[in-house]
Tab-separated table of N, CA and C in Angstrom:
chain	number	residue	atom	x	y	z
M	1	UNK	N	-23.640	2.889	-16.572
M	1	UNK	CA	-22.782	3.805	-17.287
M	1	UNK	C	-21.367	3.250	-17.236
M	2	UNK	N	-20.696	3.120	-18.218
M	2	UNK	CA	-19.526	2.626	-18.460
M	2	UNK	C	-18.599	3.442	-19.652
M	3	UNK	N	-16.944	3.380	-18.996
M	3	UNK	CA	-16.370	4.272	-19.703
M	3	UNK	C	-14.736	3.754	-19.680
M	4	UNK	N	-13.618	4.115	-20.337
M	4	UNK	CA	-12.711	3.498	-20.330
M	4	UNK	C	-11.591	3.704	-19.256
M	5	UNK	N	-11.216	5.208	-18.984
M	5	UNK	CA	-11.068	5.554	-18.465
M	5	UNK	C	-11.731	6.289	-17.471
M	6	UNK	N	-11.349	7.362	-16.036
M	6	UNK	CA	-11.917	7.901	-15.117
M	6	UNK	C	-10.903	8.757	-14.160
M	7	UNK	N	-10.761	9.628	-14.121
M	7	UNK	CA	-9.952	10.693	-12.892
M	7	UNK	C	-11.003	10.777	-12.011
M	8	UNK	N	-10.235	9.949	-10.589
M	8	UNK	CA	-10.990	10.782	-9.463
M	8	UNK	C	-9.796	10.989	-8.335
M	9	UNK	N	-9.799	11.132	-7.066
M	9	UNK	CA	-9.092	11.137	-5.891
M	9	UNK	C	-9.393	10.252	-5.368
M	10	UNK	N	-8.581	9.669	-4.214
M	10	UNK	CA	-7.987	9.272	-3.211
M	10	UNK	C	-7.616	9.562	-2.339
M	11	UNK	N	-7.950	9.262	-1.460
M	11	UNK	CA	-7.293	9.919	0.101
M	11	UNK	C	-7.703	11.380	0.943
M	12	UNK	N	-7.695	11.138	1.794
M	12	UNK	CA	-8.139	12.732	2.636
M	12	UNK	C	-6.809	13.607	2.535
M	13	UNK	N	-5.651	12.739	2.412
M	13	UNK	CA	-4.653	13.772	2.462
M	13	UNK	C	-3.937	13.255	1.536
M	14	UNK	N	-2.678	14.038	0.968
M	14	UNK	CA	-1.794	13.478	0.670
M	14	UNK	C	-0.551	12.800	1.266
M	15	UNK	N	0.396	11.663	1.113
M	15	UNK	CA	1.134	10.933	1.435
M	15	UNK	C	2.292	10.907	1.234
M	16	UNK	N	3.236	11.186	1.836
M	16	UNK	CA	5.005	11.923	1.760
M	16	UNK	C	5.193	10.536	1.642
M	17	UNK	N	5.911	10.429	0.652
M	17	UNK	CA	6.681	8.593	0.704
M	17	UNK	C	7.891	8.745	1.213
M	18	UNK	N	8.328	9.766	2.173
M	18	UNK	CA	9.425	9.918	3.054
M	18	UNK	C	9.569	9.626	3.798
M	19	UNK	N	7.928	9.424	4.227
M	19	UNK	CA	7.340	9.045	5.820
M	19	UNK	C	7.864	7.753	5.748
M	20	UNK	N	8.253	6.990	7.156
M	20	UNK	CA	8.276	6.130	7.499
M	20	UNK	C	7.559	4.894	7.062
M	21	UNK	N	7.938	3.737	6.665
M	21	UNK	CA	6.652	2.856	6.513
M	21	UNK	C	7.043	1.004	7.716
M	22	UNK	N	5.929	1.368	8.166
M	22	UNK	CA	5.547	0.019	9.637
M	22	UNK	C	5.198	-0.957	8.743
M	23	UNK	N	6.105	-1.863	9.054
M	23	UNK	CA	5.404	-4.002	8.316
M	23	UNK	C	5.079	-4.468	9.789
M	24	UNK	N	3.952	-5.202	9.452
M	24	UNK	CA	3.619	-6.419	10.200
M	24	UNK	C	3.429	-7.140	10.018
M	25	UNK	N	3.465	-9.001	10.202
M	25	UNK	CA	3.260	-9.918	9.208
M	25	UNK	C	3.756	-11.372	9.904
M	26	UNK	N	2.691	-12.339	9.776
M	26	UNK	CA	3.258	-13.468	10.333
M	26	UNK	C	4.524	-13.908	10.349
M	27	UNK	N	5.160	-13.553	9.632
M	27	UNK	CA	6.143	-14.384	8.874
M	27	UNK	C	7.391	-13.341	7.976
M	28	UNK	N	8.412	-13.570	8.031
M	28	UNK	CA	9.263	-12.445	7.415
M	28	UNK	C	10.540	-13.304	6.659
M	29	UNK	N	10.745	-13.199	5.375
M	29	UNK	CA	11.877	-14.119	4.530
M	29	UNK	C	12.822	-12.772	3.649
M	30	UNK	N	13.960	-13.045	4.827
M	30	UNK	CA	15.035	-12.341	3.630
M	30	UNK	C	15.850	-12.825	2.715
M	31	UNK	N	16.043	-12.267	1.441
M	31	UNK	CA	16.804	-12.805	0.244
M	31	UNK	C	18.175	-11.685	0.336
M	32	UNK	N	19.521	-11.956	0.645
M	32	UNK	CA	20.749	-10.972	0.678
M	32	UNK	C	20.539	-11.065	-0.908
M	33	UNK	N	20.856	-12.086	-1.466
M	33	UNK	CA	21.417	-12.223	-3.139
M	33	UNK	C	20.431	-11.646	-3.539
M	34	UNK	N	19.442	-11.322	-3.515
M	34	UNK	CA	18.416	-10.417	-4.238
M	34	UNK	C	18.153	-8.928	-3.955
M	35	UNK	N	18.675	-8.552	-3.080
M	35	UNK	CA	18.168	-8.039	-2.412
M	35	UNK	C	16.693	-7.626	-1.698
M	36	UNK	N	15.684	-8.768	-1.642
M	36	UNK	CA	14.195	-8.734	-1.179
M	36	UNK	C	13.727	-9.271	0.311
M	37	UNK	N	13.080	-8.683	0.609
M	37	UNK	CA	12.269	-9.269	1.992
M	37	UNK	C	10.715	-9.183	1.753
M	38	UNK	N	10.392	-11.209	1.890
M	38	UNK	CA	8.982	-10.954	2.259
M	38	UNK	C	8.535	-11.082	3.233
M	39	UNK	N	7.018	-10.594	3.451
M	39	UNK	CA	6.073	-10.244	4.312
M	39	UNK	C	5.437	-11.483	3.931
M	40	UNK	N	4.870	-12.485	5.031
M	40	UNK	CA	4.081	-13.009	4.756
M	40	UNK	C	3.006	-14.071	5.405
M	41	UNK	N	1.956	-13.866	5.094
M	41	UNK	CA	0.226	-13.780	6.258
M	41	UNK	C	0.047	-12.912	7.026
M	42	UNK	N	-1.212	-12.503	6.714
M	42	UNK	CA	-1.419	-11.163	7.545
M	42	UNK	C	-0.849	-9.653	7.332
M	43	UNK	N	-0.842	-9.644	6.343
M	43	UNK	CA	0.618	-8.325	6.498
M	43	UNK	C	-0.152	-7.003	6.273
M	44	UNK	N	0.538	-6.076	6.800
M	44	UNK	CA	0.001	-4.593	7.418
M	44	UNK	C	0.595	-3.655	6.994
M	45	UNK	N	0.586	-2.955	6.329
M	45	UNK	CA	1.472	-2.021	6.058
M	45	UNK	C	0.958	-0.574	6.402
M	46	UNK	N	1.998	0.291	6.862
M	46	UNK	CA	1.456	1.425	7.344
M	46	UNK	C	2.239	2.650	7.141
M	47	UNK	N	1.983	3.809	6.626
M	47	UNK	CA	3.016	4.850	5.842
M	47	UNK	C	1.430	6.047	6.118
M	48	UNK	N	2.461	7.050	7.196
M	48	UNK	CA	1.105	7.806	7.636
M	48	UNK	C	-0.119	7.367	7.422
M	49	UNK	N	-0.738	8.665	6.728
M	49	UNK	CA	-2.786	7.814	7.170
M	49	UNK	C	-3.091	6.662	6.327
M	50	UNK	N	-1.742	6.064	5.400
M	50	UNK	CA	-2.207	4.698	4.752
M	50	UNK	C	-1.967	4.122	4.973
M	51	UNK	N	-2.829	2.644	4.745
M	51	UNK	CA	-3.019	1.274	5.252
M	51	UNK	C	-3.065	0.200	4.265
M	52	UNK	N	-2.196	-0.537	4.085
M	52	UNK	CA	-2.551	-1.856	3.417
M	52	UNK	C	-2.348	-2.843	3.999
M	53	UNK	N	-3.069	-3.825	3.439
M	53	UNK	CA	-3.528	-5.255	3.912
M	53	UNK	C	-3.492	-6.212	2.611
M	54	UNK	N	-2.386	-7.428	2.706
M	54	UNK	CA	-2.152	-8.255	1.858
M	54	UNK	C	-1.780	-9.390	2.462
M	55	UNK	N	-2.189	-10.550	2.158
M	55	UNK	CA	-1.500	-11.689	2.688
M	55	UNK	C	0.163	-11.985	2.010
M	56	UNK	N	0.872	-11.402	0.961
M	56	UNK	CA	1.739	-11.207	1.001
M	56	UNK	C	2.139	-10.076	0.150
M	57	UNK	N	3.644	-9.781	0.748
M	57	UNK	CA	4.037	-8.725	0.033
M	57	UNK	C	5.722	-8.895	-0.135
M	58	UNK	N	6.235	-8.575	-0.882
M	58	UNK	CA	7.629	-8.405	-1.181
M	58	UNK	C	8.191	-6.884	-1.168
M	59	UNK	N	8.965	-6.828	-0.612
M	59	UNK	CA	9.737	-5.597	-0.275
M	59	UNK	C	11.078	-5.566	-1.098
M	60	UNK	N	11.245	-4.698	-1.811
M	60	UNK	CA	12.497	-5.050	-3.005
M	60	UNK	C	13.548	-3.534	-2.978
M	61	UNK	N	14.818	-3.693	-2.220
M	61	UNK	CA	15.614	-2.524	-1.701
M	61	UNK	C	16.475	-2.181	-3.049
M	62	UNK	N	17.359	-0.464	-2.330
M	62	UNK	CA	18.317	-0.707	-3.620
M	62	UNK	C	19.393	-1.628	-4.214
M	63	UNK	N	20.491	-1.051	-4.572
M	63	UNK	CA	21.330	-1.874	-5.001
M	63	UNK	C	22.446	-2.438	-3.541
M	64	UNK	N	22.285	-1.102	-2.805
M	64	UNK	CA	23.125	-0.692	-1.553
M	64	UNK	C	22.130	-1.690	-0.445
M	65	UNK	N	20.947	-1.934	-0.281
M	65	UNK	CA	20.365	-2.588	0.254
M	65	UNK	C	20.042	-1.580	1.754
M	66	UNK	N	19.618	-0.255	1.403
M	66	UNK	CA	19.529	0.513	2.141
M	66	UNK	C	18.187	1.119	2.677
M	67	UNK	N	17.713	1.487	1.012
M	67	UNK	CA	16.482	2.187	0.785
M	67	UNK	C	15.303	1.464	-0.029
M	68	UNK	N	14.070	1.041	0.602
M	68	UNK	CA	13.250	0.304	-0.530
M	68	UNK	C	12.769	1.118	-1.547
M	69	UNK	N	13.326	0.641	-2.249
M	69	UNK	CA	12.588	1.120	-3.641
M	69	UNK	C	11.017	0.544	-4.159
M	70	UNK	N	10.345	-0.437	-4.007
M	70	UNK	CA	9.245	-0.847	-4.227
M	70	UNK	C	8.200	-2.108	-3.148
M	71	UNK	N	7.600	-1.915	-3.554
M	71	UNK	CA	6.666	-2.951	-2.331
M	71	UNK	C	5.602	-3.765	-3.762
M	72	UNK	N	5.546	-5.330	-3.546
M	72	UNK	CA	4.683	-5.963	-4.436
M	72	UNK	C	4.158	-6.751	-3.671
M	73	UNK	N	2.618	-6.223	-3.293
M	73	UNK	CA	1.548	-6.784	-2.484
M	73	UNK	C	0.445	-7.838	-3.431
M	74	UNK	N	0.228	-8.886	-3.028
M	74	UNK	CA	-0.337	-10.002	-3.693
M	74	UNK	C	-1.354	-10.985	-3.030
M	75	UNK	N	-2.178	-11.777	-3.591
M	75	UNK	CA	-2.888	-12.465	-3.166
M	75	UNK	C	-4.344	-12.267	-2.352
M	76	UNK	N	-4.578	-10.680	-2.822
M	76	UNK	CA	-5.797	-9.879	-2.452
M	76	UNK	C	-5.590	-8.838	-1.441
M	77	UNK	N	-5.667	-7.641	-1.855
M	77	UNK	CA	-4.840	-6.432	-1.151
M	77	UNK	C	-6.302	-5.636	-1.028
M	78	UNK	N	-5.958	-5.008	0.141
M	78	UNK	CA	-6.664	-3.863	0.768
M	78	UNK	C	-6.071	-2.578	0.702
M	79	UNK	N	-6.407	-1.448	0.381
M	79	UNK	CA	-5.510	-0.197	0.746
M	79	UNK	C	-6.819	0.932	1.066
M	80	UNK	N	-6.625	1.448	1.780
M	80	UNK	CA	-7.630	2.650	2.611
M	80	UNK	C	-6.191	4.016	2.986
M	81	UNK	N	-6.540	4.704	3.205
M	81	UNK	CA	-6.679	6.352	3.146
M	81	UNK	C	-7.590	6.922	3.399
M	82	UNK	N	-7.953	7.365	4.522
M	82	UNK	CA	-8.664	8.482	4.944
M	82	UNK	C	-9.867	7.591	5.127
M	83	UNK	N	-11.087	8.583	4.229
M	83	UNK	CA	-12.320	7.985	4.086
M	83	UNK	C	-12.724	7.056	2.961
M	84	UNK	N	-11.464	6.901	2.265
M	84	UNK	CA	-11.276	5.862	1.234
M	84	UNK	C	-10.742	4.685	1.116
M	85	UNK	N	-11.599	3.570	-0.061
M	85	UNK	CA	-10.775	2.373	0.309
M	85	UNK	C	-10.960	1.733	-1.364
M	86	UNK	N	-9.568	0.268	-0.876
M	86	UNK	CA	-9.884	0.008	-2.490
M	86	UNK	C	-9.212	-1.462	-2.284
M	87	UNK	N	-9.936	-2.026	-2.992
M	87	UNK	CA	-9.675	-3.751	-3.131
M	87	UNK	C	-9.256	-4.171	-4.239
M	88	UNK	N	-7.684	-5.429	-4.769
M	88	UNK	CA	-8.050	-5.402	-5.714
M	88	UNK	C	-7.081	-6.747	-5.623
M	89	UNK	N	-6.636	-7.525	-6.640
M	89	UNK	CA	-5.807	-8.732	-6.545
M	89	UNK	C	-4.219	-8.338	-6.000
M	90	UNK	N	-4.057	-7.191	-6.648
M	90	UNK	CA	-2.295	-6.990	-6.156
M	90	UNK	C	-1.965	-5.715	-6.496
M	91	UNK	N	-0.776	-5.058	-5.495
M	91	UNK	CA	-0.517	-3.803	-6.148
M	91	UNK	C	0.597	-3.287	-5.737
M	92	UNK	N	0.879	-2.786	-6.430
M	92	UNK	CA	2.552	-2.369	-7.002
M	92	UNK	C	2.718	-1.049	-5.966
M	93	UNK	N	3.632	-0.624	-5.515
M	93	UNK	CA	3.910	0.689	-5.083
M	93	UNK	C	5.408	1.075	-5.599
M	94	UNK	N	5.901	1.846	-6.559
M	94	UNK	CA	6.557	2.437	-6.379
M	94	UNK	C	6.821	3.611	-5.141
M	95	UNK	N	8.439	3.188	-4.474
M	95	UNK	CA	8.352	4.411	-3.508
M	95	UNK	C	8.679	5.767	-3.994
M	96	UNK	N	10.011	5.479	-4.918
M	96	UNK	CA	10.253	6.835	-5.661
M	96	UNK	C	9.636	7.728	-5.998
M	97	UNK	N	8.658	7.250	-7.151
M	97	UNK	CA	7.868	8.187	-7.720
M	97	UNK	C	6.709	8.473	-6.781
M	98	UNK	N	5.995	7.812	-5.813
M	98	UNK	CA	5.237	7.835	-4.585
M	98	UNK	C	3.385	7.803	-5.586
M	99	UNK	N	3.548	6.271	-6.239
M	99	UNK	CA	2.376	5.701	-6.902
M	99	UNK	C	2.295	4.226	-6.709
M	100	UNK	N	0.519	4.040	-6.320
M	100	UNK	CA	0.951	2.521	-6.349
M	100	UNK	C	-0.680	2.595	-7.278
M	101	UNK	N	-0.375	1.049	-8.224
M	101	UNK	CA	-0.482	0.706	-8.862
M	101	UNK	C	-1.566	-0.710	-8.595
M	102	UNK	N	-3.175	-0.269	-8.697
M	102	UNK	CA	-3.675	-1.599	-8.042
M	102	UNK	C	-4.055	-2.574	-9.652
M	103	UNK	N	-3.893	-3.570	-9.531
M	103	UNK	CA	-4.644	-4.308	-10.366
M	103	UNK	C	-5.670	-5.622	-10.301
M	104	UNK	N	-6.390	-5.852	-11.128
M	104	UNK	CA	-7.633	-6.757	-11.328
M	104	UNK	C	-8.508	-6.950	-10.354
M	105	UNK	N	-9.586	-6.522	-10.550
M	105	UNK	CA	-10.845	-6.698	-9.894
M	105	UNK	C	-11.315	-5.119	-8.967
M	106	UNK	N	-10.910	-3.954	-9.554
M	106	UNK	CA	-10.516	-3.207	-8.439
M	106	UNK	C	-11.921	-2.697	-8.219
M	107	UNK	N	-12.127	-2.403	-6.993
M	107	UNK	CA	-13.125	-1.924	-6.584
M	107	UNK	C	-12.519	-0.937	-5.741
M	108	UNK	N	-13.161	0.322	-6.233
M	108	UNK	CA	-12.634	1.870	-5.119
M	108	UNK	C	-14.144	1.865	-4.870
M	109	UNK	N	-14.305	2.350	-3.482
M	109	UNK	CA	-14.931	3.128	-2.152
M	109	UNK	C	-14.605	4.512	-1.652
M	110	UNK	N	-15.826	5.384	-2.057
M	110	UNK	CA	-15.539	6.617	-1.865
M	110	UNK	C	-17.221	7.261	-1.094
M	111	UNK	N	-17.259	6.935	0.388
M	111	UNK	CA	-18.677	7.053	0.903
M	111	UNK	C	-19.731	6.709	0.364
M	112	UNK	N	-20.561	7.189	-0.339
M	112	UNK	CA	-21.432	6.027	-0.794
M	112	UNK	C	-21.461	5.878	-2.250
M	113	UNK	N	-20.089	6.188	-3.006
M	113	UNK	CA	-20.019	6.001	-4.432
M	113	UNK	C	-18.988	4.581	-4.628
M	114	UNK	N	-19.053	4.212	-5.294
M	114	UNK	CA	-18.297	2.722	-5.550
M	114	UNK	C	-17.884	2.809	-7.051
M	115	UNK	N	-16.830	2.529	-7.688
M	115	UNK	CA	-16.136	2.885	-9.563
M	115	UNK	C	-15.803	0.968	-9.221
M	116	UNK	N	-15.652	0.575	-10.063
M	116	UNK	CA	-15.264	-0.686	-10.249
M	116	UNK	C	-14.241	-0.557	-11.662
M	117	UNK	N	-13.104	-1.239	-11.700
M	117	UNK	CA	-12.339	-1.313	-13.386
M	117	UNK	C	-11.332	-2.806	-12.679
M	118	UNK	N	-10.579	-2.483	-13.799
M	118	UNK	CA	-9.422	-3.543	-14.029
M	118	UNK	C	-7.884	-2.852	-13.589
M	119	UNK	N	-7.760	-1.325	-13.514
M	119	UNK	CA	-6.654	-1.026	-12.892
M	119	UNK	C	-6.605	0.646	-12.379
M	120	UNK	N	-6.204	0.599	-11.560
M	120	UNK	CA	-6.401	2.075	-10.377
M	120	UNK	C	-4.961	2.269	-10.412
M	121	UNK	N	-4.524	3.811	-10.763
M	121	UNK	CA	-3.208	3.695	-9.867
M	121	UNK	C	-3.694	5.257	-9.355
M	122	UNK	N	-2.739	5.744	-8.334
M	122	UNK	CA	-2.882	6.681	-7.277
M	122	UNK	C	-1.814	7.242	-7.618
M	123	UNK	N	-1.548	8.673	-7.468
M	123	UNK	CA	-0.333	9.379	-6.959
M	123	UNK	C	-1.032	9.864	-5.472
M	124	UNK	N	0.193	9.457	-4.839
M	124	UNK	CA	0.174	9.567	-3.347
M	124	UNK	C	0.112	11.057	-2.418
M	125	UNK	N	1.296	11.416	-3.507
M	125	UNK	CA	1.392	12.984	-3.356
M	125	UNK	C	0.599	14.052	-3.741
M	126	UNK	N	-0.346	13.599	-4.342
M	126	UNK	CA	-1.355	14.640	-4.951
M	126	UNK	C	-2.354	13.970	-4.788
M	127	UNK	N	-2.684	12.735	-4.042
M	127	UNK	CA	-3.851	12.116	-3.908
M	127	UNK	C	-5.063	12.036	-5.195
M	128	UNK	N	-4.552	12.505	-5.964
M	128	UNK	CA	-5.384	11.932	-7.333
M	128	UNK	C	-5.110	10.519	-8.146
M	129	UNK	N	-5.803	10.120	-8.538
M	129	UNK	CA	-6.274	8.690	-8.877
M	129	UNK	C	-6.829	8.682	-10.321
M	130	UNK	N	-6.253	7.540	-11.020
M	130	UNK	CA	-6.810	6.920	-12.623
M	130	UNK	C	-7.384	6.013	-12.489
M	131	UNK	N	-8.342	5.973	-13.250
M	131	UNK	CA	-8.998	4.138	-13.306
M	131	UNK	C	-9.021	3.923	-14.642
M	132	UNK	N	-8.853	2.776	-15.178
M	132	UNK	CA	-9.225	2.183	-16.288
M	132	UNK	C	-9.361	0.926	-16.385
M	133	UNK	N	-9.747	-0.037	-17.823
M	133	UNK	CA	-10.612	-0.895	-17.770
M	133	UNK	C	-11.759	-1.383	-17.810
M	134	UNK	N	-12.245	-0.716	-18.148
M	134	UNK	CA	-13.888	-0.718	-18.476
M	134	UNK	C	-14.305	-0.625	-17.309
M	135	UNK	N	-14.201	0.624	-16.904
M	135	UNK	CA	-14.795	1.579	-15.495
M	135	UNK	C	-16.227	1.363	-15.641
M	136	UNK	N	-16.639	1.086	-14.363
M	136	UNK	CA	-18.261	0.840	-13.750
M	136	UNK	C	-18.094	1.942	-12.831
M	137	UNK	N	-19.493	2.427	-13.054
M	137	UNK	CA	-19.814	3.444	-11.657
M	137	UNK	C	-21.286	3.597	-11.715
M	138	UNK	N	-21.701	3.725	-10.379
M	138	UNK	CA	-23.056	4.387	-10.664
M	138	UNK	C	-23.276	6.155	-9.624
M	139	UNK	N	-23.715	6.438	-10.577
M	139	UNK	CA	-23.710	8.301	-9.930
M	139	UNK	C	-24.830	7.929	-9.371
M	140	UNK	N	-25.035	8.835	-8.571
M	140	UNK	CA	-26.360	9.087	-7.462
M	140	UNK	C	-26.900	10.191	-7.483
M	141	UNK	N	-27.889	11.350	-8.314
M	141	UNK	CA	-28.209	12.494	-8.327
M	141	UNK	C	-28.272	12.963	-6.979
M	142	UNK	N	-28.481	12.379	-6.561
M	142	UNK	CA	-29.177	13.659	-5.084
M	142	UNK	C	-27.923	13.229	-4.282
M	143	UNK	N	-26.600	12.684	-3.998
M	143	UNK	CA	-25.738	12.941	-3.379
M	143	UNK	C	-24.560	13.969	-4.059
């Protein structure tokens, strides 16, 4: 069964992008003239019950170089929430609006249901989720 789009959820809870967010990461490169810092091998990211995993990521602040405004995770990203998880080549987080944005190859994990497309994004705060891309899924009657 295949379809273009898909609404489902994400996450056991929802996610305050107020909360704090923890880097970990082999390796750390700051740019002043840009204002950017990357993350890079291994990198961890952690913002309450969410988790990502990218071998790199760029951290991109305001103008003031105070507050991050966005995170661009690359080179094959992990992100989990709760009892959920999702794989995909790279993904965008806006902090503002509190959405991140996975793209190509995405595969979401939701206990024993699996959606496959070309792009997922999440609102964090409402833990609901889009897919599109020529969405794969297979339903399971008896679950």
């Amino acid at each position: 069964m295949a379809a273009t789009a898909q609404q489902t959820a994400f996450g056991a809870t929802s996610v305050d992008p107020d909360t704090p967010v923890e880097v970990e990461s082999d390796e750390l490169r700051v740019n002043q003239a840009d204002g950017t810092a990357e993350f890079v091998g291994n990198v961890v990211i952690v913002q309450g019950v969410m988790r990502l995993g990218a071998p790199r990521v760029l951290v991109v602040y305001d103008e003031a170089g105070e507050k991050v405004r966005r995170m661009e995770a690359t080179g094959g990203v992990t992100l989990v929430s709760g009892p959920d998880a999702a794989e995909a080549q790279r993904a965008d987080y806006d902090i503002e609006a509190g959405k991140v944005r996975l793209q190509g190859d995405v595969l979401l994990v939701q206990g024993e249901s699996t959606l496959a497309s070309q792009d997922l994004t999440i609102d964090l705060t409402t833990g609901s989720a889009q897919m599109s891309g020529r969405v794969r899924t297979l339903l399971n009657p008896k679950n």
